[in-house]
Amino acid sequence: MAKRIDVSGLSAFYGAHKAIDDISMTVEPRSVTAFIGPSGCGKSTFLRTLNRMHEVTPGGRVEGKVLLDDENLYGPGVDPVSVRRTVGMVFQRPNPFPTMSIYENVAAGLRLNGTRVRKSELDAVVEKSLQGANLWKEVKDRLDKPGAGLSGGQQQRLCIARAIAVEPQVLLMDEPCSALDPISTLAIEDLIGELKERFTIVIVTHNMQQAARVSDRTAFFNLAGVGQPGRLVEIDETARIFSNPSVQATEDYISGRFG
Amino acid sequence: MDITSATASPPPAPGAGPSPARQQGRAATRAGDRVFLALSRGSGILLLVIMAAIAVFLTVRAANALSQDHGNFFTAFEWNANANPPVFGIAVLAFGTIVSSLIAMAIAVPVAIGIALFITHYAPRKLATPLSYVIDLLAAVPSIVYGLWGALFLVPHLGGLYSWFNDYLGWTGILAYHDGAARSLFTIGILLAIMILPIVTSVSREVFRQAPRMHEEAALALGATRWEVIRLSVLPFGRSGVISASMLGLGRALGETMAVATVLSPSFTISTSLLDPGGGTFAQNIASSFKESGELGKDALIASGLVLFVLTLLVNGAARMIIARRKEYSA
């Protein structure tokens, strides 16, 4: 179910501009890894290289290797479409398909690539995914209503349900709570704690308390200056990063001395 | 519609400007405001006056013709306003106008959607920009030029295609073809399709371009192929926009005059075959018959023009309704 990610020597570019430089790290399966760092340090760009979403931006280009267990996502002949089925993603702003019902939103991924799924089977997956996203109780009586009619927090959990419905190995989350109120945020954080039993989770967050609350390991990214590429400063156990980091810059950032 | 609502708002009493502004002593700004208000309100009123003048003119002259019509205006297959007694009916014209416009829609809308999707989602930017220009250029060609091209190129070249249709699909009746020049409603439909292609394409293109990036990314992240991204996020978003674009195109096709008059060989018959020459449209009939018409004949043509006017108004109204509904959804 959950796979390990091994990144080595990864750089990403927007045209001629280098956005992140030479990043290597390991992400453990069935755990939550948080990426923190100041704006523009490339943590979101790096996250998007892990499911080959970076290259859909015009001019987006990647060098280096990302191994999912033993398979290089950037190897020759690897289809980015199948990579994205294996590595799911949840975005900063909840983005359910506005013209689809709640049910259709969750089922959207399963109906892709010409896959024919029996109705009873689809019903089961939709229920399981919504339960997995802690949303089933709230929506089970209105599955045919538009997904866009839910509250922001519910929409984000709907997006999580949609992402886990296709049974990915890894779930990437790009600041999933930054558009949500504190109560919805708490609901998502609880959910992340449950989901890590089944998936490898990587979360980008601007909220350091959130990183401390939900993650097992934390990676700190920084950039040397404006226009410079972002770098990985260090990655370690979350408890250690927040109490006794090995790099001074991390401690400065955590304690609010810059950034 | 905006103009009418602006003029409908209660106008301030002339001469007595808004008093708080006067107290602040900003005379210069206020004079400018007043001039601009007068100008814009004047333009709005002028538009209404012109519209009313046209409507009254059409109605009065049409009523005069209809009172002297000895045939049924809606069902007679004849246009003899100069005969004694005068008999004229719009059945053939209504049939020809609607059928040729529907053929044009059936051809132009899928092609326009294809071009718009290609420009916004498939073509590299280096190709997309010139292609957009070429499409817009199609709109700049005068309709008489389309007419000449249709009569001198399209008509002689379509005979072969129509014979082929006749061989394989002649049994349908609709696509039967009995030789003769291809000056038929179907040829008109093809020509009109080319003429409305630019408007349908450019409106669809703008709508597709506005499809929210976040929904495209949502589809991509689920493992959608490029076509599936379009199916999941772009087409549902653009659906009502494409419908209204088609309505705009339809409005243009219904009223097209010169190109149709140049190509069609008119007759007051309704043929079951769309490929055989004959038929007519409102606008074409007015252009072709106007010069030889007497006083009553002109009024009869005006009556047919009024029908076209109402038809176009209905189509445009429907398009506007769809656009207005779309606004609620995208809010």
XYZ file of C-alpha atoms in Angstrom:
590
model
C 0.000 0.000 0.000
C 2.428 2.665 1.117
C 5.794 3.083 -0.533
C 9.094 4.703 0.398
C 10.293 7.703 -1.600
C 14.001 8.117 -2.297
C 15.020 11.401 -3.850
C 18.553 11.940 -5.059
C 20.163 14.991 -6.657
C 16.881 16.553 -7.684
C 16.749 20.037 -9.230
C 13.722 21.708 -10.772
C 13.571 24.580 -13.225
C 11.057 27.084 -14.571
C 12.560 27.793 -17.972
C 16.075 29.041 -17.238
C 15.338 29.755 -13.569
C 16.438 27.089 -11.117
C 13.783 26.803 -8.422
C 15.290 24.045 -6.259
C 18.819 22.777 -6.206
C 20.179 19.291 -5.680
C 17.763 17.888 -3.110
C 18.218 14.400 -1.690
C 16.060 12.852 1.008
C 14.176 9.746 2.017
C 10.487 9.757 2.923
C 9.470 6.817 5.097
C 6.351 4.827 4.285
C 3.313 4.976 6.622
C 4.459 8.195 8.189
C 3.857 11.906 7.820
C 6.694 14.060 6.548
C 6.232 17.829 6.781
C 8.011 20.411 4.616
C 8.466 23.806 6.229
C 10.333 26.930 5.187
C 9.863 30.535 4.131
C 7.816 31.497 1.069
C 9.593 30.930 -2.221
C 11.976 28.313 -0.814
C 10.723 25.743 -3.296
C 8.932 23.356 -0.942
C 5.758 23.355 -3.052
C 7.777 22.997 -6.249
C 9.623 20.068 -4.693
C 6.322 18.485 -3.633
C 5.053 18.778 -7.200
C 8.124 17.000 -8.564
C 7.116 13.939 -6.511
C 4.094 13.219 -8.734
C 5.401 14.844 -11.918
C 2.978 17.758 -11.624
C 5.836 20.254 -11.883
C 6.318 19.562 -15.578
C 2.764 20.567 -16.518
C 3.715 24.195 -15.774
C 4.984 25.742 -19.024
C 8.791 25.614 -18.936
C 8.801 23.214 -15.980
C 11.723 20.783 -16.065
C 13.303 18.369 -13.593
C 16.758 16.803 -13.222
C 17.626 13.988 -10.859
C 15.927 10.881 -9.569
C 12.842 10.075 -7.532
C 12.580 6.415 -6.577
C 9.251 5.047 -5.430
C 10.465 1.873 -3.752
C 12.705 0.844 -6.665
C 11.024 2.508 -9.599
C 12.408 5.809 -10.889
C 9.478 8.153 -11.565
C 11.634 10.034 -14.064
C 12.967 6.912 -15.771
C 12.666 6.546 -19.534
C 9.289 5.259 -20.663
C 7.548 6.085 -17.387
C 4.097 7.523 -18.059
C 3.413 10.624 -15.930
C -0.296 9.751 -15.961
C 0.336 6.440 -14.187
C 2.715 8.164 -11.754
C -0.089 10.521 -10.731
C -2.424 7.594 -10.173
C 0.130 6.154 -7.726
C 0.995 9.453 -6.054
C -2.164 11.401 -5.239
C -2.364 15.083 -4.386
C -4.501 17.478 -2.343
C -4.220 21.175 -3.089
C -4.126 24.400 -1.112
C -7.607 25.504 -2.124
C -10.349 22.868 -2.090
C -11.047 22.107 -5.760
C -13.968 19.691 -6.147
C -15.285 19.603 -9.726
C -18.032 22.239 -9.567
C -20.449 20.603 -11.993
C -20.311 17.200 -10.305
C -22.205 15.804 -7.367
C -20.453 14.624 -4.219
C -20.706 11.038 -5.440
C -19.361 11.839 -8.908
C -16.458 13.787 -7.429
C -15.304 10.803 -5.389
C -15.874 8.438 -8.318
C -14.129 10.719 -10.850
C -10.708 9.095 -10.556
C -12.099 5.571 -10.827
C -13.854 6.306 -14.075
C -10.685 7.544 -15.761
C -8.578 5.796 -18.384
C -11.556 3.924 -19.774
C -11.949 1.892 -16.604
C -15.373 0.301 -16.336
C -16.465 -0.218 -12.764
C -19.677 -1.910 -11.713
C -22.176 0.343 -9.959
C -22.210 -1.735 -6.775
C -18.426 -1.733 -6.687
C -18.357 2.032 -7.263
C -20.878 2.574 -4.453
C -18.658 0.604 -2.105
C -15.507 2.559 -3.012
C -17.302 5.902 -2.687
C -18.600 4.991 0.758
C -15.244 3.657 1.892
C -13.396 6.734 0.624
C -15.835 9.171 2.212
C -15.578 7.224 5.461
C -11.808 7.319 5.108
C -12.037 11.098 4.775
C -14.367 11.378 7.843
C -17.061 12.853 5.625
C -19.501 9.968 5.180
C -21.755 10.806 8.136
C -22.148 14.406 6.998
C -22.971 13.728 3.341
C -24.440 10.230 3.117
C -27.971 11.604 2.639
C -27.039 14.063 -0.100
C -24.532 12.273 -2.303
C -26.286 13.582 -5.402
C -25.942 17.225 -4.355
C -23.173 19.393 -5.858
C -19.770 19.084 -4.187
C -19.339 22.837 -4.411
C -22.265 23.293 -2.002
C -20.284 21.952 0.969
C -18.365 24.132 3.431
C -14.679 24.793 2.762
C -13.514 22.181 5.257
C -15.956 19.598 3.932
C -14.842 20.361 0.370
C -11.237 19.736 1.340
C -12.181 16.399 2.925
C -14.131 15.625 -0.251
C -10.933 16.264 -2.212
C -9.072 13.921 0.137
C -11.778 11.288 -0.408
C -11.416 11.756 -4.159
C -7.642 11.367 -3.911
C -7.719 8.203 -1.768
C -10.508 6.584 -3.821
C -7.970 5.523 -6.460
C -5.854 3.842 -3.725
C -2.585 5.732 -4.267
C 0.685 4.709 -2.575
C 1.546 8.235 -1.537
C -0.588 11.272 -0.680
C 0.913 14.720 -1.238
C -0.736 17.674 0.493
C 0.126 21.222 -0.514
C -0.847 23.465 2.430
C -4.203 21.665 2.703
C -5.444 23.776 5.633
C -4.293 27.257 4.704
C -7.729 28.213 3.325
C -9.634 26.704 6.271
C -10.834 27.860 9.685
C -9.296 26.354 12.855
C -12.068 23.786 13.427
C -11.909 22.484 9.851
C -8.118 22.483 10.173
C -8.359 20.312 13.270
C -10.631 17.870 11.403
C -8.093 17.566 8.586
C -5.216 17.126 11.016
C -7.070 14.312 12.811
C -7.701 12.759 9.429
C -4.027 12.926 8.476
C -3.248 11.005 11.670
C -5.609 8.231 10.546
C -4.528 8.207 6.908
C -0.892 7.614 7.735
C -1.804 4.048 8.747
C -2.446 3.399 5.053
C -0.477 5.935 3.040
C 2.862 7.657 2.861
C 1.979 11.294 3.491
C 3.961 14.389 2.604
C 2.537 17.741 3.698
C 3.720 21.262 2.937
C 2.706 23.723 5.640
C 3.339 27.311 6.656
C 2.031 26.570 10.098
C 4.834 25.278 12.288
C 2.488 24.155 15.054
C 0.739 22.072 12.457
C 4.004 20.490 11.364
C 4.797 19.762 14.999
C 1.335 18.278 15.617
C 0.899 16.031 12.612
C 4.294 14.977 11.307
C 6.774 12.301 12.252
C 9.623 13.845 10.346
C 10.162 17.449 9.261
C 12.255 18.875 6.437
C 13.349 22.498 6.565
C 13.905 24.297 3.251
C 15.541 27.653 2.773
C 16.972 29.855 0.072
C 20.203 31.810 0.124
C 18.595 34.975 -1.253
C 16.074 36.373 -3.677
C 16.425 34.680 -7.077
C 18.522 31.881 -5.598
C 17.264 28.301 -5.802
C 15.725 26.706 -2.718
C 17.733 24.060 -0.843
C 16.997 21.414 1.728
C 18.642 22.522 4.966
C 17.927 19.434 7.007
C 15.453 16.642 7.580
C 15.058 14.893 10.908
C 12.610 13.573 13.481
C 10.014 16.288 14.080
C 10.643 16.308 17.825
C 14.315 16.899 17.206
C 13.781 19.631 14.583
C 11.582 21.554 17.003
C 13.740 21.076 20.094
C 17.325 20.694 19.075
C 17.929 21.094 15.329
C 21.437 20.464 14.062
C 21.572 23.576 11.837
C 21.466 27.113 13.250
C 19.245 28.417 10.387
C 16.544 25.904 11.301
C 16.555 27.044 14.907
C 16.365 30.690 13.807
C 13.377 29.956 11.587
C 11.543 27.819 14.150
C 12.024 30.359 16.911
C 10.782 33.166 14.655
C 14.042 35.007 14.299
C 13.528 35.250 10.520
C 11.214 34.156 7.783
C -30.152 46.088 -21.549
C -27.693 47.999 -19.399
C -28.465 51.179 -21.244
C -32.186 50.908 -20.703
C -31.765 50.277 -16.997
C -29.462 53.308 -16.765
C -32.021 55.533 -18.419
C -34.781 54.044 -16.302
C -33.126 55.231 -13.079
C -34.709 58.452 -11.831
C -32.987 61.388 -13.539
C -31.978 64.298 -11.275
C -33.950 67.476 -11.872
C -32.250 69.495 -14.624
C -30.218 72.453 -13.399
C -30.362 71.441 -9.734
C -27.155 69.392 -9.407
C -26.540 67.190 -6.364
C -26.275 69.772 -3.622
C -23.541 68.194 -1.412
C -21.146 68.352 -4.366
C -22.029 72.003 -4.926
C -21.255 72.828 -1.317
C -17.772 71.366 -1.706
C -17.223 73.761 -4.577
C -15.936 71.239 -7.112
C -17.559 73.088 -10.027
C -15.073 71.861 -12.676
C -15.571 68.162 -11.942
C -19.305 68.572 -11.753
C -19.535 70.299 -15.122
C -17.595 67.370 -16.635
C -19.888 64.923 -14.931
C -22.924 66.728 -16.252
C -21.637 66.801 -19.820
C -20.771 63.129 -19.669
C -24.097 62.237 -18.107
C -25.926 64.135 -20.850
C -23.827 62.481 -23.543
C -24.264 58.953 -22.264
C -27.929 59.378 -21.458
C -28.460 60.958 -24.881
C -26.803 57.976 -26.565
C -28.993 55.602 -24.598
C -32.159 57.453 -25.539
C -31.047 57.692 -29.181
C -30.634 53.908 -29.288
C -34.140 53.396 -27.945
C -35.563 55.905 -30.405
C -33.880 54.183 -33.352
C -35.067 50.759 -32.193
C -38.600 52.042 -31.749
C -38.521 53.743 -35.164
C -37.453 50.507 -36.847
C -40.039 48.442 -34.989
C -42.857 50.889 -35.779
C -41.828 51.134 -39.445
C -41.654 47.357 -39.826
C -44.964 46.789 -38.058
C -46.924 49.460 -39.932
C -45.675 48.465 -43.402
C -46.030 44.765 -42.598
C -49.587 45.273 -41.352
C -50.427 47.026 -44.601
C -49.101 44.112 -46.654
C -50.749 41.444 -44.503
C -54.165 43.089 -44.789
C -53.979 42.706 -48.575
C -52.523 39.168 -48.647
C -54.969 36.737 -50.274
C -52.964 33.686 -49.304
C -52.057 32.409 -45.868
C -48.973 34.372 -44.841
C -47.542 31.449 -42.898
C -48.341 28.516 -45.181
C -48.576 29.732 -48.799
C -45.824 28.369 -51.101
C -45.865 31.450 -53.234
C -44.477 34.987 -53.387
C -46.531 37.040 -55.839
C -47.167 40.359 -54.169
C -47.501 42.073 -57.544
C -50.144 39.670 -58.842
C -53.832 40.352 -58.691
C -54.973 39.307 -56.153
C -51.616 39.380 -54.282
C -50.606 36.078 -52.657
C -47.457 35.590 -50.583
C -46.369 33.283 -47.758
C -43.189 32.716 -45.778
C -43.333 28.923 -45.477
C -40.512 28.297 -47.979
C -38.409 31.135 -46.609
C -38.795 30.019 -42.993
C -37.940 26.442 -43.956
C -34.882 27.480 -45.981
C -33.608 29.913 -43.367
C -33.923 27.499 -40.466
C -32.655 24.431 -42.321
C -29.590 26.119 -43.820
C -28.743 27.658 -40.436
C -29.097 24.310 -38.667
C -26.819 22.646 -41.232
C -24.333 25.458 -40.650
C -24.518 24.892 -36.883
C -24.112 21.138 -37.210
C -20.912 21.634 -39.187
C -19.463 24.740 -37.522
C -19.993 24.076 -33.813
C -18.007 20.807 -33.515
C -15.220 22.206 -35.690
C -15.152 25.445 -33.676
C -14.956 23.527 -30.384
C -12.120 21.467 -31.829
C -10.183 24.525 -32.962
C -10.790 26.333 -29.663
C -9.583 23.326 -27.637
C -6.569 22.918 -29.897
C -5.607 26.568 -29.489
C -6.099 26.644 -25.716
C -4.974 23.173 -24.649
C -2.955 21.389 -27.301
C -1.098 23.769 -29.603
C 2.271 25.171 -28.533
C 2.052 28.920 -28.033
C 4.044 29.584 -31.209
C 1.294 27.916 -33.224
C -1.705 28.984 -31.129
C -1.197 32.734 -31.580
C -0.994 32.777 -35.397
C -3.856 30.300 -35.597
C -6.036 32.630 -33.512
C -5.216 35.454 -35.914
C -6.146 33.376 -38.948
C -9.497 32.460 -37.409
C -10.231 36.095 -36.598
C -9.205 36.984 -40.148
C -11.986 34.728 -41.459
C -14.415 37.121 -39.781
C -12.923 40.061 -41.666
C -13.740 38.646 -45.124
C -16.787 40.515 -46.533
C -19.806 38.289 -47.040
C -20.057 39.065 -50.768
C -16.555 37.596 -51.136
C -17.790 34.412 -49.466
C -20.700 34.517 -51.911
C -18.408 34.779 -54.922
C -16.165 32.031 -53.633
C -19.206 29.879 -52.915
C -20.728 30.410 -56.364
C -17.524 30.095 -58.377
C -15.614 27.460 -56.382
C -17.862 25.612 -53.951
C -20.827 25.040 -56.301
C -18.854 23.423 -59.169
C -16.823 21.277 -56.737
C -19.654 19.975 -54.573
C -21.517 18.180 -57.372
C -19.218 15.167 -57.108
C -19.597 14.945 -53.338
C -23.375 15.203 -53.632
C -23.467 12.398 -56.232
C -21.488 10.265 -53.795
C -23.966 11.120 -51.011
C -26.780 10.199 -53.403
C -25.229 6.803 -54.184
C -24.866 5.763 -50.555
C -27.376 7.874 -48.634
C -29.869 8.751 -51.365
C -32.376 6.310 -49.838
C -32.823 8.674 -46.892
C -34.534 11.158 -49.244
C -32.895 14.046 -47.424
C -29.576 13.376 -49.144
C -30.895 12.468 -52.585
C -29.390 14.431 -55.476
C -30.673 14.736 -59.032
C -27.844 16.451 -60.900
C -27.984 20.147 -61.639
C -25.784 22.851 -60.104
C -25.208 22.413 -56.393
C -26.947 25.707 -55.576
C -28.848 24.103 -52.744
C -29.654 24.696 -49.088
C -26.904 22.244 -48.129
C -24.315 24.278 -50.023
C -25.615 27.370 -48.257
C -25.250 25.511 -44.976
C -21.599 24.719 -45.717
C -20.904 28.323 -46.685
C -22.655 29.687 -43.605
C -20.695 27.220 -41.456
C -17.448 28.762 -42.678
C -18.828 32.241 -42.093
C -19.910 31.649 -38.477
C -16.826 29.618 -37.605
C -14.793 32.647 -36.395
C -17.385 33.970 -33.939
C -18.139 30.559 -32.457
C -14.435 29.722 -32.255
C -13.284 32.929 -30.646
C -16.014 32.991 -27.992
C -15.420 29.294 -27.169
C -11.683 29.913 -27.071
C -12.073 32.691 -24.500
C -14.334 30.511 -22.354
C -11.984 27.517 -22.482
C -9.060 29.757 -21.657
C -10.824 30.840 -18.462
C -11.321 27.285 -17.231
C -9.905 27.400 -13.689
C -6.376 26.052 -13.469
C -7.167 24.452 -10.110
C -9.774 22.158 -11.618
C -7.445 21.118 -14.405
C -4.815 20.325 -11.777
C -7.367 18.378 -9.755
C -8.007 16.185 -12.782
C -4.300 15.843 -13.585
C -3.486 14.797 -10.032
C -6.045 11.994 -10.279
C -4.120 10.567 -13.199
C -6.196 12.018 -16.007
C -4.861 12.116 -19.548
C -4.985 15.383 -21.432
C -8.315 14.545 -23.039
C -9.733 13.507 -19.651
C -8.590 16.791 -18.120
C -10.572 18.551 -20.833
C -13.571 16.299 -20.300
C -13.555 16.661 -16.507
C -12.729 20.313 -16.070
C -12.695 22.343 -19.293
C -15.833 21.182 -21.120
C -18.214 21.298 -18.123
C -16.924 24.779 -17.334
C -17.241 25.964 -20.927
C -20.539 24.290 -21.757
C -22.885 27.248 -21.379
C -20.330 29.558 -22.992
C -20.199 27.314 -26.040
C -23.993 27.260 -26.197
C -24.184 31.037 -26.194
C -21.377 31.231 -28.761
C -23.394 28.906 -30.984
C -26.457 31.088 -30.549
C -24.475 34.134 -31.664
C -23.345 32.172 -34.708
C -26.908 31.045 -35.359
C -28.086 34.652 -35.225
C -25.556 35.538 -37.867
C -26.413 32.571 -40.081
C -30.139 33.375 -39.951
C -29.623 36.897 -41.218
C -26.858 36.310 -43.800
C -27.894 37.872 -47.095
C -25.344 38.477 -49.850
C -23.520 35.161 -49.681
C -26.817 33.248 -49.794
C -28.288 35.408 -52.572
C -25.154 34.859 -54.684
C -25.076 31.094 -54.321
C -28.661 29.872 -54.045
C -30.855 29.350 -57.076
C -34.132 30.401 -55.466
C -37.499 28.748 -55.976
C -40.736 28.759 -54.027
C -40.778 25.040 -53.373
C -39.782 22.900 -50.442
C -37.731 19.961 -51.649
C -37.339 16.928 -49.390
C -33.768 16.686 -50.623
C -31.436 19.266 -49.127
C -28.886 18.687 -51.890
C -31.133 19.610 -54.812
C -31.127 23.259 -55.896
C -33.991 25.513 -54.850
C -35.507 27.013 -51.741
C -34.901 30.416 -50.290
C -34.199 32.342 -47.091
C -35.752 35.504 -45.675
C -32.747 37.710 -46.254
C -31.953 36.250 -49.665
C -35.545 36.734 -50.833
C -35.539 40.365 -49.763
C -32.259 41.055 -51.554
C -33.309 39.190 -54.723
C -36.856 40.560 -55.056
C -36.527 44.091 -53.736
C -35.730 45.874 -57.008
C -38.567 44.372 -59.010
C -41.136 44.911 -56.267
C -43.896 47.496 -56.354
C -45.170 49.344 -53.320
C -47.132 46.383 -51.950
C -44.311 43.995 -52.897
C -41.908 46.013 -50.746
C -44.338 45.946 -47.848
C -44.634 42.171 -48.241
C -40.853 41.863 -48.075
C -40.873 44.038 -44.968
C -43.405 41.671 -43.411
C -41.029 38.762 -44.042
C -38.220 40.898 -42.615
C -40.263 41.386 -39.456
C -40.520 37.625 -39.039
C -36.744 37.309 -39.405
C -36.308 40.165 -36.927
C -38.432 38.354 -34.347
C -36.651 35.041 -35.012
C -33.230 36.611 -34.517
C -34.472 38.412 -31.418
C -35.629 35.108 -29.915
C -32.285 33.428 -30.659
C -30.327 36.318 -29.148
C -32.644 36.400 -26.158
C -32.053 32.700 -25.564
C -28.280 33.238 -25.805
C -28.442 36.061 -23.275
C -30.516 33.987 -20.895
C -27.925 31.233 -20.968
C -25.098 33.702 -20.384
C -26.986 35.217 -17.449
C -27.567 31.790 -15.915
C -23.871 31.009 -16.299
C -23.002 34.054 -14.180
C -24.888 32.601 -11.230
C -23.024 29.336 -11.518
C -19.558 30.823 -11.732
C -20.136 33.142 -8.770
